[in-house]
Amino acid sequence: MSQQEMTTPQKKRIFSGIQPTGVFTLGNYIGAVRNWGALQDEYESIYCIVDLHAITVMQEPAALRANTMRAYALMLACGIDPKKSVAFIQSHNPNHAELSWVLSCSTMFGELSRMTQFKDKSARHADNINAGLFTYPVLMAADILAYNADLVPIGADQKQHLELARNIAVRFNQRFGQTFTVPEPYVPASGARLMSLQDPTKKMSKSDENANACVFILDDKDTIMRKFKRAVTDSEAEVCYREGKDGINNLMTIYSCVTGKTMDEITAEFAGKGYGDFKSAVGEAVADHLAPVRSEFARLSADKAYLNECIAIGSEQAYRMTRKILSKVYRRVGFVDHK
Ligand code: TYM
């Protein structure tokens, strides 16, 4: 071992993933993906388009394939550099699904029944409450534990799943000996839960039926301006962050996240001005913030060969990193060595 290897502490590891179920929303971007890029210098980072998770709800195969490629290009356009991070597609690394099976035998039915996302999704897809929808959080735990990730950058809605992953890791370690790192969530202090522009008591979500509820990161400037102008607020005329002002609080959070201004600065900036001016300013700031992502996406999408090369390299790296951990897991649980 060289002197440098002996003295340089190993970088901590990050893992996170996103579903390829459509263009990323402003919520996905601010709550999670933009932090992925920001953290990749400091951590050994692994980022993944989770197509295995996507099929827990009905997908049209050709659309899923196209959406997965688009999501991969979007991930890079949001700042993930495949030279710095391992960036790949989940189904290209079979170790996730293999580990998921082993972990499912250390996960209790009762724990999975308590997952709020399962309850929400099974209410929304009552005709398709499949076993995958139920065991989805085990696969998510496998995604993270397969890399022994230290940190998982996510929005607030994924905290319960992360908590379960931690419990599974602890339980497995207690039963079979120290095997997994127990991961910590990385949830941004601001913007971890952006709300719908049409119903600010609900999370901003891709699957919202109201087209004005959600800003997509590839929306053009006119569309972004229109969505913010129509955002539901309240009947007062005061831009300030206060309980009960859900719509304004959400717009202030968004404005703060894209400009770096504090809530007090925003209140001062719009003192004496109406909501119309404020909404236009938020729209402008968001459109300016997303413009480089849109142009980088256009550039990358035109270079399929580059994308395919990055995907191939990423999945190879991911496979190698996880195979070692999976072999250890197999030995721990008592499987005979595969010669
Ligand atoms: P997904 O694809 O629903 O969302 C991707 C990321 O975006 C965050 N997010 C939001 N943040 C703020 N405000 C919002 N309105 C908002 N909507 C979504 C999510 O919290 C998430 O971080 N199960 C995961 C994907 C996954 C994963 C993993 C994540 C699979 N395996 C392992 C981390 C680690 C999901 O469905 O995210």
Coordinates of C-alpha atoms and ligand atoms in Angstrom, one line a residue:
M1 CA 0.0 0.0 0.0
S2 CA 1.4 3.4 -0.9
Q3 CA 2.0 6.1 1.7
Q4 CA -0.9 8.1 0.2
E5 CA -3.3 5.2 0.4
M6 CA -2.4 4.7 4.0
T7 CA -3.0 8.3 5.0
T8 CA -5.9 9.4 2.8
P9 CA -9.2 8.6 4.5
Q10 CA -11.6 6.9 2.1
K11 CA -14.4 9.1 0.8
K12 CA -17.8 8.4 2.2
R13 CA -20.3 6.9 -0.2
I14 CA -23.6 8.3 -1.5
F15 CA -26.4 6.4 -3.2
S16 CA -29.6 7.8 -4.6
G17 CA -32.1 6.9 -7.3
I18 CA -35.0 8.4 -9.3
Q19 CA -37.9 6.8 -11.2
P20 CA -38.1 7.1 -14.9
T21 CA -41.8 7.8 -14.9
G22 CA -41.7 11.1 -16.8
V23 CA -39.7 14.3 -16.9
F24 CA -38.4 15.2 -13.5
T25 CA -40.4 17.8 -11.6
L26 CA -39.1 20.9 -9.9
G27 CA -39.7 19.0 -6.7
N28 CA -37.4 16.1 -7.8
Y29 CA -34.8 18.6 -8.9
I30 CA -34.8 20.9 -5.8
G31 CA -35.6 18.1 -3.2
A32 CA -33.0 15.6 -4.6
V33 CA -31.2 15.7 -7.9
R34 CA -29.5 19.0 -7.7
N35 CA -28.0 17.9 -4.4
W36 CA -26.6 14.8 -6.1
G37 CA -24.5 17.0 -8.4
A38 CA -23.4 19.2 -5.5
L39 CA -22.2 16.3 -3.4
Q40 CA -20.3 14.3 -6.0
D41 CA -16.9 16.0 -5.4
E42 CA -17.0 15.3 -1.7
Y43 CA -18.4 11.8 -1.8
E44 CA -18.0 8.7 -3.8
S45 CA -21.3 8.9 -5.5
I46 CA -23.6 6.3 -7.2
Y47 CA -26.8 7.5 -8.9
C48 CA -29.3 5.3 -10.6
I49 CA -32.4 5.4 -12.8
V50 CA -34.7 3.0 -11.0
D51 CA -36.6 1.2 -13.7
L52 CA -37.3 -1.9 -11.6
H53 CA -39.2 0.4 -9.2
A54 CA -41.2 1.9 -12.1
I55 CA -42.9 -1.3 -13.1
T56 CA -44.7 -1.5 -9.7
V57 CA -47.3 0.6 -11.5
M58 CA -48.5 -0.2 -15.0
Q59 CA -46.1 1.0 -17.7
E60 CA -46.3 0.8 -21.5
P61 CA -43.0 -1.0 -22.4
A62 CA -42.0 1.3 -25.3
A63 CA -42.7 4.4 -23.2
L64 CA -40.8 3.0 -20.2
R65 CA -37.8 2.4 -22.5
A66 CA -37.9 5.9 -23.9
N67 CA -38.5 7.5 -20.5
T68 CA -35.6 5.6 -19.0
M69 CA -33.2 6.9 -21.6
R70 CA -34.6 10.4 -21.2
A71 CA -34.3 10.2 -17.4
Y72 CA -30.6 9.1 -17.8
A73 CA -29.9 12.1 -20.0
L74 CA -31.8 14.4 -17.6
M75 CA -29.8 13.1 -14.7
L76 CA -26.5 14.1 -16.5
A77 CA -28.1 17.4 -17.6
C78 CA -28.8 18.2 -13.9
G79 CA -25.1 18.0 -13.2
I80 CA -24.2 14.4 -12.6
D81 CA -20.8 13.9 -14.2
P82 CA -20.3 10.3 -15.2
K83 CA -16.6 10.7 -14.8
K84 CA -17.0 11.7 -11.1
S85 CA -20.1 9.5 -10.2
V86 CA -21.2 6.0 -11.1
A87 CA -24.4 6.8 -13.1
F88 CA -26.4 3.8 -14.4
I89 CA -29.7 2.1 -15.0
Q90 CA -30.9 -0.2 -12.1
S91 CA -32.0 -3.2 -14.3
H92 CA -28.4 -3.3 -15.7
N93 CA -27.1 -4.4 -12.3
P94 CA -28.9 -7.7 -11.3
N95 CA -27.3 -7.5 -7.8
H96 CA -30.0 -5.1 -6.7
A97 CA -32.8 -7.6 -7.3
E98 CA -30.7 -10.5 -5.9
L99 CA -30.0 -8.7 -2.6
S100 CA -33.6 -7.6 -2.5
W101 CA -34.7 -11.2 -2.1
V102 CA -32.4 -11.9 0.8
L103 CA -33.4 -8.7 2.5
S104 CA -37.1 -9.4 2.0
C105 CA -36.5 -12.4 4.3
S106 CA -35.4 -9.9 7.0
T107 CA -38.3 -7.6 6.5
M108 CA -41.6 -8.0 8.3
F109 CA -45.0 -7.9 6.7
G110 CA -46.2 -5.4 9.3
E111 CA -43.4 -3.0 8.6
L112 CA -44.3 -2.9 4.9
S113 CA -48.0 -2.5 5.7
R114 CA -47.2 0.7 7.5
M115 CA -45.5 2.4 4.5
T116 CA -47.5 5.5 3.6
Q117 CA -46.4 5.4 0.0
F118 CA -47.8 1.8 -0.3
K119 CA -51.1 3.0 1.1
D120 CA -51.3 6.0 -1.2
K121 CA -50.3 4.1 -4.3
S122 CA -52.6 1.2 -3.6
A123 CA -55.5 3.7 -3.2
R124 CA -54.6 5.3 -6.5
H125 CA -54.0 2.0 -8.4
A126 CA -56.7 -0.1 -6.8
D127 CA -56.9 -2.4 -9.8
N128 CA -53.2 -3.3 -9.6
I129 CA -52.1 -3.8 -6.0
N130 CA -49.3 -6.1 -6.9
A131 CA -46.7 -7.7 -4.7
G132 CA -44.0 -5.5 -6.1
L133 CA -45.8 -2.4 -4.9
F134 CA -45.8 -3.9 -1.4
T135 CA -42.2 -5.0 -1.4
Y136 CA -40.9 -1.9 -3.2
P137 CA -39.2 -0.5 0.0
V138 CA -37.1 -3.7 0.3
L139 CA -35.8 -3.2 -3.2
M140 CA -35.0 0.4 -2.2
A141 CA -33.1 -0.9 0.8
A142 CA -31.2 -3.3 -1.4
D143 CA -30.3 -0.4 -3.8
I144 CA -28.7 1.5 -0.9
L145 CA -27.2 -1.4 1.2
A146 CA -25.7 -3.1 -1.9
Y147 CA -23.2 -0.3 -2.0
N148 CA -22.8 0.2 1.8
A149 CA -23.8 3.8 1.2
D150 CA -23.2 6.2 4.1
L151 CA -25.6 8.9 2.9
V152 CA -28.8 9.0 0.8
P153 CA -29.9 12.4 -0.6
I154 CA -33.7 12.3 -0.8
G155 CA -36.8 14.5 -0.5
A156 CA -38.9 14.3 2.6
D157 CA -41.4 11.8 1.1
Q158 CA -38.7 9.1 1.0
K159 CA -37.6 9.4 4.7
Q160 CA -39.9 6.6 5.8
H161 CA -38.4 4.2 3.3
L162 CA -34.9 5.2 4.4
E163 CA -35.8 4.5 8.0
L164 CA -36.9 1.0 7.0
A165 CA -33.7 0.5 5.1
R166 CA -31.8 1.4 8.3
N167 CA -33.9 -1.0 10.3
I168 CA -33.3 -3.8 7.8
A169 CA -29.5 -3.2 7.9
V170 CA -29.4 -3.2 11.7
R171 CA -31.5 -6.4 12.0
F172 CA -29.4 -8.2 9.4
N173 CA -26.1 -7.1 11.1
Q174 CA -27.4 -8.2 14.5
R175 CA -28.4 -11.6 13.2
F176 CA -25.5 -12.4 10.8
G177 CA -22.7 -10.1 12.0
Q178 CA -21.6 -6.7 10.8
T179 CA -22.3 -6.6 7.0
F180 CA -24.1 -3.4 6.1
T181 CA -23.4 0.3 6.7
V182 CA -26.5 1.9 8.3
P183 CA -27.2 4.8 5.9
E184 CA -28.1 8.3 6.9
P185 CA -30.7 10.4 5.0
Y186 CA -29.6 13.7 3.5
V187 CA -32.7 15.9 3.3
P188 CA -32.2 19.5 2.3
A189 CA -33.2 22.1 5.0
S190 CA -35.3 23.9 2.5
G191 CA -37.2 22.5 -0.5
A192 CA -37.4 18.9 0.7
R193 CA -41.2 18.9 0.0
L194 CA -42.3 21.2 -2.7
M195 CA -46.1 21.4 -2.9
S196 CA -48.6 21.4 -5.8
L197 CA -49.1 24.9 -7.3
Q198 CA -52.8 24.1 -7.6
D199 CA -53.3 22.6 -4.1
P200 CA -50.5 23.6 -1.8
T201 CA -51.6 21.1 0.8
K202 CA -50.5 18.3 -1.6
K203 CA -47.0 17.3 -2.6
M204 CA -45.9 18.4 -6.1
S205 CA -46.1 15.2 -8.1
K206 CA -45.5 14.1 -11.7
S207 CA -48.7 12.1 -11.6
D208 CA -51.0 15.0 -10.8
E209 CA -53.8 15.2 -13.2
N210 CA -53.9 19.0 -13.2
A211 CA -51.2 20.1 -15.7
N212 CA -50.8 23.4 -13.9
A213 CA -50.0 21.8 -10.5
C214 CA -46.5 20.8 -11.4
V215 CA -43.5 22.4 -13.1
F216 CA -41.4 20.0 -15.1
I217 CA -37.7 20.9 -15.5
L218 CA -38.0 20.8 -19.3
D219 CA -41.0 23.2 -19.4
D220 CA -40.3 26.3 -21.6
K221 CA -40.3 29.8 -20.1
D222 CA -43.9 30.6 -21.2
T223 CA -45.2 27.4 -19.6
I224 CA -43.3 28.1 -16.4
M225 CA -44.6 31.7 -16.2
R226 CA -48.1 30.5 -16.9
K227 CA -48.0 27.9 -14.2
F228 CA -46.7 30.3 -11.6
K229 CA -49.2 33.0 -12.6
R230 CA -52.0 30.5 -12.0
A231 CA -50.6 29.2 -8.7
V232 CA -53.2 29.1 -5.9
T233 CA -52.4 31.5 -3.1
D234 CA -54.7 33.2 -0.5
S235 CA -57.0 36.2 -0.3
E236 CA -54.5 38.4 1.5
A237 CA -51.9 40.5 -0.3
E238 CA -48.8 40.0 1.9
V239 CA -45.7 38.1 0.8
C240 CA -44.6 36.6 4.1
Y241 CA -43.9 33.1 5.4
R242 CA -46.6 32.3 7.9
E243 CA -48.7 29.3 9.0
G244 CA -51.8 29.0 7.0
K245 CA -50.3 30.7 3.9
D246 CA -49.5 27.3 2.2
G247 CA -49.5 28.6 -1.3
I248 CA -47.3 31.7 -0.6
N249 CA -45.0 29.6 1.7
N250 CA -44.5 27.2 -1.2
L251 CA -43.7 29.9 -3.7
M252 CA -41.3 31.6 -1.2
T253 CA -39.6 28.3 -0.7
I254 CA -39.1 27.8 -4.4
Y255 CA -37.9 31.4 -4.9
S256 CA -35.5 31.0 -2.0
C257 CA -34.1 27.7 -3.3
V258 CA -33.4 29.1 -6.8
T259 CA -32.1 32.6 -5.8
G260 CA -30.5 31.8 -2.4
K261 CA -32.4 34.7 -0.8
T262 CA -33.7 34.2 2.8
M263 CA -37.4 34.5 3.7
D264 CA -36.8 37.9 5.3
E265 CA -35.1 39.2 2.2
I266 CA -38.0 38.0 0.0
T267 CA -40.5 39.6 2.3
A268 CA -38.6 42.9 2.1
E269 CA -38.3 42.7 -1.6
F270 CA -42.1 42.3 -2.1
A271 CA -43.3 44.6 0.6
G272 CA -46.1 46.7 -0.8
K273 CA -46.3 44.7 -4.0
G274 CA -49.1 42.4 -5.1
Y275 CA -49.0 38.6 -5.6
G276 CA -49.0 39.2 -9.3
D277 CA -45.5 40.7 -9.2
F278 CA -44.3 38.1 -6.8
K279 CA -45.6 35.2 -9.0
S280 CA -43.9 36.7 -12.1
A281 CA -40.6 37.0 -10.2
V282 CA -40.8 33.4 -9.1
G283 CA -41.5 32.3 -12.6
E284 CA -38.6 34.3 -14.1
A285 CA -36.2 33.0 -11.4
V286 CA -37.2 29.4 -12.0
A287 CA -37.1 29.7 -15.8
D288 CA -33.6 31.3 -15.6
H289 CA -32.4 28.6 -13.1
L290 CA -33.6 25.7 -15.4
A291 CA -32.4 27.2 -18.7
P292 CA -29.0 25.6 -18.5
V293 CA -30.5 22.2 -17.6
R294 CA -32.8 22.4 -20.7
S295 CA -29.9 23.3 -23.1
E296 CA -27.6 20.7 -21.6
F297 CA -30.4 18.1 -22.0
A298 CA -30.9 19.1 -25.7
R299 CA -27.1 18.7 -26.3
L300 CA -26.9 15.3 -24.6
S301 CA -30.0 13.9 -26.2
A302 CA -28.4 14.5 -29.6
D303 CA -25.5 12.3 -28.6
K304 CA -26.9 8.8 -28.1
A305 CA -23.5 7.1 -28.6
Y306 CA -22.1 9.1 -25.6
L307 CA -25.1 8.3 -23.5
N308 CA -24.9 4.6 -24.3
E309 CA -21.2 4.5 -23.5
C310 CA -21.8 6.2 -20.1
I311 CA -24.6 3.8 -19.3
A312 CA -22.4 0.8 -20.2
I313 CA -19.4 2.0 -18.1
G314 CA -21.7 2.9 -15.2
S315 CA -23.4 -0.4 -15.0
E316 CA -20.1 -2.3 -15.1
Q317 CA -18.8 -0.2 -12.2
A318 CA -22.0 -0.7 -10.3
Y319 CA -21.9 -4.4 -10.8
R320 CA -18.4 -4.7 -9.6
M321 CA -19.0 -2.6 -6.5
T322 CA -22.0 -4.7 -5.5
R323 CA -20.9 -8.2 -6.3
K324 CA -18.3 -8.2 -3.5
I325 CA -21.0 -7.1 -1.0
L326 CA -23.5 -9.6 -2.3
S327 CA -20.9 -12.5 -2.0
K328 CA -20.4 -11.5 1.6
V329 CA -24.1 -11.5 2.2
Y330 CA -24.4 -15.0 0.7
R331 CA -21.7 -16.4 2.9
R332 CA -23.2 -14.7 5.9
V333 CA -26.6 -16.3 5.4
G334 CA -25.1 -19.8 4.7
F335 CA -25.3 -20.3 1.0
V336 CA -22.7 -22.7 -0.4
D337 CA -19.9 -21.0 -2.3
H338 CA -20.4 -20.9 -6.1
K339 CA -17.1 -22.4 -7.5
Ligands
TYM1 P1 -39.0 9.5 -6.9 O1 -38.6 9.0 -8.3 O2 -40.4 9.6 -6.6 O3 -38.4 10.9 -6.6 C1 -37.0 11.2 -6.8 C2 -36.5 12.1 -5.7 O4 -37.3 13.3 -5.7 C3 -37.8 13.6 -4.4 N1 -39.1 14.4 -4.5 C4 -39.3 15.5 -4.0 N2 -38.6 16.4 -3.3 C5 -39.2 17.6 -2.9 N3 -40.4 17.9 -3.2 C6 -41.2 17.1 -4.0 N4 -42.5 17.5 -4.3 C7 -40.7 15.9 -4.4 N5 -41.2 14.8 -5.1 C8 -40.2 13.9 -5.2 C9 -38.0 12.3 -3.8 O5 -38.0 12.4 -2.3 C10 -36.7 11.5 -4.3 O6 -35.6 11.8 -3.5 N6 -38.2 5.4 -4.1 C11 -37.6 6.5 -4.8 C12 -36.5 6.2 -5.7 C13 -35.5 5.3 -5.2 C14 -34.4 5.6 -4.3 C15 -33.7 4.4 -4.0 C16 -34.0 6.8 -3.7 C17 -35.3 3.9 -5.4 N7 -34.3 3.4 -4.8 C18 -32.6 4.4 -3.2 C19 -32.9 6.8 -2.8 C20 -32.2 5.6 -2.6 C21 -38.6 7.3 -5.5 O7 -39.6 6.8 -5.9 O8 -38.2 8.6 -5.8

